[in-house]
């Protein structure tokens, strides 16, 4: 809140990249929290039933492709985020 | 066909290889060359003890029975690791700052270093893990028998019980050798970690090899495999079922609650940053290991038929296809999976049993009370005995357990350990969670789990009779273990988890809310929940005292002489002592207790230190201070924000003041240059005419007279200018004295018009007097006001002569006083110049106002302001209208100015 309050009134140009960086960090943390929640919605909710009867693609059931696809997607997103979060912690 | 002997030889060779790896890693670590031992990938691979024989054999079995149902077991941990930044990271940070040795230690430490909770969690863990260890033994004997069955009559006469016994003995030997080498303060086992990392690679490779063979060797590709999908898998109506969610939840809880997972995830973690890699690498490992599970299951059903044991498809499919080398590799993979789980689980359990059961008992009744003797020997012995006892229990369970599918046994174990999850989550995120709440929740969940899932799993063999399982305790239908309170029709696992979690969470939350935490609980709660915000050590909460010698003796007993010496020497240096023992300060006692906790657990360490130093009193002040450190931090942050806001405001005020000063400085400069310019013009002409008169003797008398006249005129102008400047300066600094009297406005105007009569006549301007008969009078300085009106009339004559050569003078009365208006019919003053005309030397156009240097209006305004009135230019109308505002009684700021010169100066500037 206070950061939002301060931003417009701060004419100091040097503070701007820092503020942007802080906002980016905050966003990364938010994404880190959203990712597992998204995983729960995609993998452990009735959402998965939407694809359970979707037939098959190239001979492989779509249900199988869906679960593994979401799984690998989560892994990739976590890997991408983890490096940056680690760097954030390392700095500060 | 690999012979029985070859199989045994291969196993022994593999075990020897693992011993060698463990030995080598242990020696490297001892020499301080950790290198890749601390690599995040080794850490990730060590986490794979999650994938036991249950994964290796049981997942395929589960897939053969229920299709995708095997997946939640891996999706749950994936979700936990995707949330690594919020859950596992916090666990590791707490584990490192509090020197946590096991899950039981964590729970006990968080809830006020409660010994009772440590015992409760240890018991739960032992009861919950025993089936799991039995499961590994079972899968090992099964895999041996799979080969034996293939071999037919050549099989040696070694029953599964004997095989399991040998395996258990071998595992005990390995675990004792590498798991209890020393009472390492950090409870880290480099040899074991290295060995299980190698085993992790072997089991993944083995499963991938079998999978690759099935999909591309046995079948032409994945499409062909899935084409063989049996109807009960292909036609499963939904992926998402209550069971699916329950399994996901159980697996997610298991990854942090299972003793062995806690051991590798938290206790063996050397570096928090390893987790950032494991966060994605471990889920990737799980995804890879699950990749071929379904194809292998489908292929198994297709080639072996429905009667074959699906739990052995990983072995039987390659064997049936004549791929003996591959089958042997798969066997070693399964062997790896089973042994690594048993080794780590046994280490974790033995630590818990020895720290939370044996040591407290020993302290209470045994030699421990006598305060001497090497505790480390006791610790090692108790751990070794625990290892043997735990493996023995597992073996016993293996003997008595009903022949059930692997997955079912594993799930019973998961469900048991999941009872710790609410207390664990509460420990990390809820400061209000209390010891009583945790105990009540654990007990409630445990009882229901045992009643609805664990005991019925023996199918009448242990404690609970078949009759009770069918009809409920004492034949009460509401107490049927698989339909508690009449909740019928649910999957038994879902049913048990539902009721046990309802009881567990309900009791945990309810009792926590109803009880007040003890001071130590409150302190530990703050240390756990706010671990990222608090400084590492908050010293001096508990006020205790002990002799430093006694503390050193205690440290010797537990840590060993050398580490104890180092620890005390470091503290002495920190206290600034060149030699000798450090003072036993509260802070040092606390940090020593934490150090000891790394070996014997928080509760035992607390007990041991308390024997020497007393329970101590938790100072309320200290508790308030530390428990509220978070609040203080928040306050500090807020006050910082407030200060920086205030600073910003001050800075902007300063900036404004600075800008005003600069503006005034520029005005002063302009004024000075104007003054010099104005003075220069008459001076120049005076000097040049004086020079002419002096240098030229032949100047005619007439010319000389004219020149002298000019010189006199210019001198007069100079004097007038200087008078005006002086006048203005006096006015601005408020050093003018006024002659206050009762003045009729009409008189003032009459005087002004009389003074300007010559000017008016010369310019042929008529004056309209719009004040006939007015009798308005105010108290003011007659001469000064007359001066102002004269100035205004002259301005109007000089400047305001438009087409109508007339000016109007009127008077009026207002609430605060009176005013005189002087209007002309000239072109008026452009809007942009309305303010400028009151500035010094401002000239409207090129016209010189009233023959002066342009100081008339500023002086007039200054006079009026000094008299408490004002001079303004009225907006609108044709021409210009100046209004002289007079207060009823002169405020006489001029007289007051002696006392307060700043006031008028400020006013002049603004």
PDB file of N, CA, C and O in Angstrom, chain B residues 70-118:
ATOM      1  N   UNK B  70      -2.737 -44.377 -10.085  1.00  0.00           N
ATOM      2  CA  UNK B  70      -1.427 -44.371  -9.433  1.00  0.00           C
ATOM      3  C   UNK B  70      -0.804 -42.962  -9.420  1.00  0.00           C
ATOM      4  O   UNK B  70       0.092 -42.681  -8.641  1.00  0.00           O
ATOM      5  N   UNK B  71      -1.312 -42.074 -10.274  1.00  0.00           N
ATOM      6  CA  UNK B  71      -0.659 -40.769 -10.443  1.00  0.00           C
ATOM      7  C   UNK B  71      -0.726 -39.829  -9.243  1.00  0.00           C
ATOM      8  O   UNK B  71       0.249 -39.131  -8.971  1.00  0.00           O
ATOM      9  N   UNK B  72      -1.851 -39.723  -8.519  1.00  0.00           N
ATOM     10  CA  UNK B  72      -1.896 -38.736  -7.422  1.00  0.00           C
ATOM     11  C   UNK B  72      -0.763 -38.890  -6.430  1.00  0.00           C
ATOM     12  O   UNK B  72      -0.332 -37.909  -5.819  1.00  0.00           O
ATOM     13  N   UNK B  73      -0.263 -40.133  -6.275  1.00  0.00           N
ATOM     14  CA  UNK B  73       0.837 -40.359  -5.349  1.00  0.00           C
ATOM     15  C   UNK B  73       2.051 -39.512  -5.737  1.00  0.00           C
ATOM     16  O   UNK B  73       2.873 -39.143  -4.913  1.00  0.00           O
ATOM     17  N   UNK B  74       2.155 -39.160  -7.020  1.00  0.00           N
ATOM     18  CA  UNK B  74       3.293 -38.338  -7.470  1.00  0.00           C
ATOM     19  C   UNK B  74       2.888 -36.889  -7.704  1.00  0.00           C
ATOM     20  O   UNK B  74       3.719 -35.996  -7.677  1.00  0.00           O
ATOM     21  N   UNK B  75       1.588 -36.691  -7.950  1.00  0.00           N
ATOM     22  CA  UNK B  75       1.128 -35.311  -8.160  1.00  0.00           C
ATOM     23  C   UNK B  75       1.116 -34.535  -6.845  1.00  0.00           C
ATOM     24  O   UNK B  75       1.435 -33.347  -6.816  1.00  0.00           O
ATOM     25  N   UNK B  76       0.765 -35.199  -5.754  1.00  0.00           N
ATOM     26  CA  UNK B  76       0.749 -34.522  -4.443  1.00  0.00           C
ATOM     27  C   UNK B  76       2.108 -33.907  -4.115  1.00  0.00           C
ATOM     28  O   UNK B  76       2.212 -32.702  -3.869  1.00  0.00           O
ATOM     29  N   UNK B  77       3.176 -34.728  -4.136  1.00  0.00           N
ATOM     30  CA  UNK B  77       4.505 -34.155  -3.879  1.00  0.00           C
ATOM     31  C   UNK B  77       4.881 -33.070  -4.889  1.00  0.00           C
ATOM     32  O   UNK B  77       5.516 -32.086  -4.535  1.00  0.00           O
ATOM     33  N   UNK B  78       4.460 -33.265  -6.148  1.00  0.00           N
ATOM     34  CA  UNK B  78       4.764 -32.234  -7.145  1.00  0.00           C
ATOM     35  C   UNK B  78       4.179 -30.899  -6.710  1.00  0.00           C
ATOM     36  O   UNK B  78       4.858 -29.869  -6.751  1.00  0.00           O
ATOM     37  N   UNK B  79       2.926 -30.937  -6.259  1.00  0.00           N
ATOM     38  CA  UNK B  79       2.286 -29.678  -5.842  1.00  0.00           C
ATOM     39  C   UNK B  79       3.023 -29.067  -4.656  1.00  0.00           C
ATOM     40  O   UNK B  79       3.215 -27.850  -4.594  1.00  0.00           O
ATOM     41  N   UNK B  80       3.452 -29.908  -3.716  1.00  0.00           N
ATOM     42  CA  UNK B  80       4.191 -29.377  -2.560  1.00  0.00           C
ATOM     43  C   UNK B  80       5.491 -28.721  -3.021  1.00  0.00           C
ATOM     44  O   UNK B  80       5.866 -27.643  -2.548  1.00  0.00           O
ATOM     45  N   UNK B  81       6.162 -29.344  -3.976  1.00  0.00           N
ATOM     46  CA  UNK B  81       7.434 -28.769  -4.425  1.00  0.00           C
ATOM     47  C   UNK B  81       7.225 -27.537  -5.288  1.00  0.00           C
ATOM     48  O   UNK B  81       8.069 -26.644  -5.293  1.00  0.00           O
ATOM     49  N   UNK B  82       6.109 -27.493  -6.007  1.00  0.00           N
ATOM     50  CA  UNK B  82       5.811 -26.270  -6.760  1.00  0.00           C
ATOM     51  C   UNK B  82       5.607 -25.118  -5.768  1.00  0.00           C
ATOM     52  O   UNK B  82       5.946 -23.973  -6.046  1.00  0.00           O
ATOM     53  N   UNK B  83       5.117 -25.472  -4.580  1.00  0.00           N
ATOM     54  CA  UNK B  83       4.940 -24.457  -3.526  1.00  0.00           C
ATOM     55  C   UNK B  83       6.165 -24.392  -2.619  1.00  0.00           C
ATOM     56  O   UNK B  83       6.073 -23.982  -1.467  1.00  0.00           O
ATOM     57  N   UNK B  84       7.319 -24.752  -3.150  1.00  0.00           N
ATOM     58  CA  UNK B  84       8.538 -24.867  -2.325  1.00  0.00           C
ATOM     59  C   UNK B  84       8.847 -23.583  -1.580  1.00  0.00           C
ATOM     60  O   UNK B  84       9.356 -23.611  -0.468  1.00  0.00           O
ATOM     61  N   UNK B  85       8.533 -22.468  -2.201  1.00  0.00           N
ATOM     62  CA  UNK B  85       8.937 -21.191  -1.617  1.00  0.00           C
ATOM     63  C   UNK B  85       8.192 -20.926  -0.317  1.00  0.00           C
ATOM     64  O   UNK B  85       8.649 -20.156   0.515  1.00  0.00           O
ATOM     65  N   UNK B  86       7.030 -21.544  -0.147  1.00  0.00           N
ATOM     66  CA  UNK B  86       6.213 -21.237   1.026  1.00  0.00           C
ATOM     67  C   UNK B  86       6.229 -22.338   2.078  1.00  0.00           C
ATOM     68  O   UNK B  86       6.135 -22.047   3.251  1.00  0.00           O
ATOM     69  N   UNK B  87       6.346 -23.601   1.644  1.00  0.00           N
ATOM     70  CA  UNK B  87       6.305 -24.675   2.641  1.00  0.00           C
ATOM     71  C   UNK B  87       7.667 -25.337   2.874  1.00  0.00           C
ATOM     72  O   UNK B  87       8.236 -25.187   3.949  1.00  0.00           O
ATOM     73  N   UNK B  88       8.235 -26.037   1.875  1.00  0.00           N
ATOM     74  CA  UNK B  88       9.499 -26.729   2.168  1.00  0.00           C
ATOM     75  C   UNK B  88      10.619 -25.780   2.591  1.00  0.00           C
ATOM     76  O   UNK B  88      11.408 -26.101   3.470  1.00  0.00           O
ATOM     77  N   UNK B  89      10.663 -24.581   2.005  1.00  0.00           N
ATOM     78  CA  UNK B  89      11.727 -23.643   2.356  1.00  0.00           C
ATOM     79  C   UNK B  89      11.654 -23.261   3.832  1.00  0.00           C
ATOM     80  O   UNK B  89      12.648 -23.160   4.526  1.00  0.00           O
ATOM     81  N   UNK B  90      10.418 -23.056   4.285  1.00  0.00           N
ATOM     82  CA  UNK B  90      10.242 -22.684   5.687  1.00  0.00           C
ATOM     83  C   UNK B  90      10.663 -23.832   6.605  1.00  0.00           C
ATOM     84  O   UNK B  90      11.302 -23.618   7.634  1.00  0.00           O
ATOM     85  N   UNK B  91      10.293 -25.057   6.186  1.00  0.00           N
ATOM     86  CA  UNK B  91      10.685 -26.227   6.975  1.00  0.00           C
ATOM     87  C   UNK B  91      12.191 -26.307   7.107  1.00  0.00           C
ATOM     88  O   UNK B  91      12.726 -26.540   8.202  1.00  0.00           O
ATOM     89  N   UNK B  92      12.883 -26.102   5.990  1.00  0.00           N
ATOM     90  CA  UNK B  92      14.338 -26.238   6.014  1.00  0.00           C
ATOM     91  C   UNK B  92      14.950 -25.134   6.861  1.00  0.00           C
ATOM     92  O   UNK B  92      15.865 -25.382   7.652  1.00  0.00           O
ATOM     93  N   UNK B  93      14.430 -23.925   6.729  1.00  0.00           N
ATOM     94  CA  UNK B  93      14.982 -22.819   7.517  1.00  0.00           C
ATOM     95  C   UNK B  93      14.807 -23.098   9.018  1.00  0.00           C
ATOM     96  O   UNK B  93      15.731 -22.950   9.800  1.00  0.00           O
ATOM     97  N   UNK B  94      13.617 -23.565   9.383  1.00  0.00           N
ATOM     98  CA  UNK B  94      13.385 -23.888  10.796  1.00  0.00           C
ATOM     99  C   UNK B  94      14.281 -25.039  11.230  1.00  0.00           C
ATOM    100  O   UNK B  94      14.905 -25.006  12.287  1.00  0.00           O
ATOM    101  N   UNK B  95      14.376 -26.043  10.351  1.00  0.00           N
ATOM    102  CA  UNK B  95      15.214 -27.195  10.667  1.00  0.00           C
ATOM    103  C   UNK B  95      16.639 -26.774  10.962  1.00  0.00           C
ATOM    104  O   UNK B  95      17.288 -27.303  11.862  1.00  0.00           O
ATOM    105  N   UNK B  96      17.128 -25.787  10.190  1.00  0.00           N
ATOM    106  CA  UNK B  96      18.519 -25.387  10.388  1.00  0.00           C
ATOM    107  C   UNK B  96      18.687 -24.478  11.592  1.00  0.00           C
ATOM    108  O   UNK B  96      19.638 -24.626  12.341  1.00  0.00           O
ATOM    109  N   UNK B  97      17.749 -23.536  11.787  1.00  0.00           N
ATOM    110  CA  UNK B  97      17.939 -22.627  12.914  1.00  0.00           C
ATOM    111  C   UNK B  97      17.686 -23.331  14.238  1.00  0.00           C
ATOM    112  O   UNK B  97      18.323 -23.019  15.232  1.00  0.00           O
ATOM    113  N   UNK B  98      16.760 -24.303  14.261  1.00  0.00           N
ATOM    114  CA  UNK B  98      16.432 -24.962  15.531  1.00  0.00           C
ATOM    115  C   UNK B  98      17.150 -26.291  15.716  1.00  0.00           C
ATOM    116  O   UNK B  98      16.903 -26.986  16.694  1.00  0.00           O
ATOM    117  N   UNK B  99      18.000 -26.641  14.761  1.00  0.00           N
ATOM    118  CA  UNK B  99      18.740 -27.908  14.822  1.00  0.00           C
ATOM    119  C   UNK B  99      17.769 -29.074  15.000  1.00  0.00           C
ATOM    120  O   UNK B  99      17.921 -29.895  15.914  1.00  0.00           O
ATOM    121  N   UNK B 100      16.808 -29.153  14.123  1.00  0.00           N
ATOM    122  CA  UNK B 100      15.795 -30.200  14.214  1.00  0.00           C
ATOM    123  C   UNK B 100      16.379 -31.526  13.728  1.00  0.00           C
ATOM    124  O   UNK B 100      17.101 -31.568  12.726  1.00  0.00           O
ATOM    125  N   UNK B 101      16.070 -32.605  14.439  1.00  0.00           N
ATOM    126  CA  UNK B 101      16.630 -33.900  14.055  1.00  0.00           C
ATOM    127  C   UNK B 101      15.604 -34.843  13.427  1.00  0.00           C
ATOM    128  O   UNK B 101      15.988 -35.825  12.806  1.00  0.00           O
ATOM    129  N   UNK B 102      14.317 -34.556  13.587  1.00  0.00           N
ATOM    130  CA  UNK B 102      13.316 -35.456  13.005  1.00  0.00           C
ATOM    131  C   UNK B 102      11.962 -34.750  13.042  1.00  0.00           C
ATOM    132  O   UNK B 102      11.823 -33.694  13.651  1.00  0.00           O
ATOM    133  N   UNK B 103      10.983 -35.376  12.427  1.00  0.00           N
ATOM    134  CA  UNK B 103       9.638 -34.786  12.433  1.00  0.00           C
ATOM    135  C   UNK B 103       9.096 -34.729  13.861  1.00  0.00           C
ATOM    136  O   UNK B 103       8.465 -33.740  14.263  1.00  0.00           O
ATOM    137  N   UNK B 104       9.409 -35.777  14.645  1.00  0.00           N
ATOM    138  CA  UNK B 104       8.940 -35.767  16.036  1.00  0.00           C
ATOM    139  C   UNK B 104       9.600 -34.621  16.805  1.00  0.00           C
ATOM    140  O   UNK B 104       8.968 -33.947  17.623  1.00  0.00           O
ATOM    141  N   UNK B 105      10.877 -34.388  16.504  1.00  0.00           N
ATOM    142  CA  UNK B 105      11.606 -33.311  17.161  1.00  0.00           C
ATOM    143  C   UNK B 105      10.996 -31.959  16.803  1.00  0.00           C
ATOM    144  O   UNK B 105      10.849 -31.081  17.652  1.00  0.00           O
ATOM    145  N   UNK B 106      10.631 -31.811  15.524  1.00  0.00           N
ATOM    146  CA  UNK B 106      10.046 -30.538  15.085  1.00  0.00           C
ATOM    147  C   UNK B 106       8.754 -30.258  15.832  1.00  0.00           C
ATOM    148  O   UNK B 106       8.554 -29.166  16.374  1.00  0.00           O
ATOM    149  N   UNK B 107       7.883 -31.259  15.878  1.00  0.00           N
ATOM    150  CA  UNK B 107       6.600 -31.062  16.556  1.00  0.00           C
ATOM    151  C   UNK B 107       6.830 -30.801  18.048  1.00  0.00           C
ATOM    152  O   UNK B 107       6.261 -29.868  18.633  1.00  0.00           O
ATOM    153  N   UNK B 108       7.711 -31.601  18.646  1.00  0.00           N
ATOM    154  CA  UNK B 108       7.967 -31.438  20.080  1.00  0.00           C
ATOM    155  C   UNK B 108       8.576 -30.069  20.378  1.00  0.00           C
ATOM    156  O   UNK B 108       8.177 -29.374  21.302  1.00  0.00           O
ATOM    157  N   UNK B 109       9.536 -29.664  19.544  1.00  0.00           N
ATOM    158  CA  UNK B 109      10.220 -28.389  19.764  1.00  0.00           C
ATOM    159  C   UNK B 109       9.255 -27.212  19.613  1.00  0.00           C
ATOM    160  O   UNK B 109       9.257 -26.286  20.417  1.00  0.00           O
ATOM    161  N   UNK B 110       8.413 -27.279  18.591  1.00  0.00           N
ATOM    162  CA  UNK B 110       7.495 -26.172  18.338  1.00  0.00           C
ATOM    163  C   UNK B 110       6.493 -25.994  19.484  1.00  0.00           C
ATOM    164  O   UNK B 110       6.169 -24.881  19.888  1.00  0.00           O
ATOM    165  N   UNK B 111       6.002 -27.134  20.001  1.00  0.00           N
ATOM    166  CA  UNK B 111       4.992 -27.026  21.049  1.00  0.00           C
ATOM    167  C   UNK B 111       5.662 -27.077  22.419  1.00  0.00           C
ATOM    168  O   UNK B 111       5.389 -27.950  23.257  1.00  0.00           O
ATOM    169  N   UNK B 112       6.581 -26.146  22.633  1.00  0.00           N
ATOM    170  CA  UNK B 112       7.191 -25.985  23.952  1.00  0.00           C
ATOM    171  C   UNK B 112       8.145 -27.087  24.348  1.00  0.00           C
ATOM    172  O   UNK B 112       8.253 -27.421  25.519  1.00  0.00           O
ATOM    173  N   UNK B 113       8.875 -27.667  23.373  1.00  0.00           N
ATOM    174  CA  UNK B 113       9.836 -28.742  23.656  1.00  0.00           C
ATOM    175  C   UNK B 113       9.177 -29.819  24.503  1.00  0.00           C
ATOM    176  O   UNK B 113       9.715 -30.279  25.518  1.00  0.00           O
ATOM    177  N   UNK B 114       8.005 -30.200  24.050  1.00  0.00           N
ATOM    178  CA  UNK B 114       7.213 -31.153  24.815  1.00  0.00           C
ATOM    179  C   UNK B 114       7.704 -32.568  24.575  1.00  0.00           C
ATOM    180  O   UNK B 114       7.723 -33.055  23.445  1.00  0.00           O
ATOM    181  N   UNK B 115       8.118 -33.236  25.653  1.00  0.00           N
ATOM    182  CA  UNK B 115       8.554 -34.614  25.522  1.00  0.00           C
ATOM    183  C   UNK B 115       7.411 -35.537  25.133  1.00  0.00           C
ATOM    184  O   UNK B 115       7.577 -36.440  24.317  1.00  0.00           O
ATOM    185  N   UNK B 116       6.241 -35.243  25.660  1.00  0.00           N
ATOM    186  CA  UNK B 116       5.084 -36.095  25.415  1.00  0.00           C
ATOM    187  C   UNK B 116       4.718 -36.105  23.928  1.00  0.00           C
ATOM    188  O   UNK B 116       4.453 -37.158  23.339  1.00  0.00           O
ATOM    189  N   UNK B 117       4.736 -34.923  23.300  1.00  0.00           N
ATOM    190  CA  UNK B 117       4.423 -34.863  21.878  1.00  0.00           C
ATOM    191  C   UNK B 117       5.462 -35.616  21.057  1.00  0.00           C
ATOM    192  O   UNK B 117       5.135 -36.284  20.076  1.00  0.00           O
ATOM    193  N   UNK B 118       6.741 -35.499  21.491  1.00  0.00           N
ATOM    194  CA  UNK B 118       7.793 -36.225  20.787  1.00  0.00           C
ATOM    195  C   UNK B 118       7.513 -37.718  20.819  1.00  0.00           C
ATOM    196  O   UNK B 118       7.608 -38.408  19.793  1.00  0.00           O
TER     197      UNK B 118
END
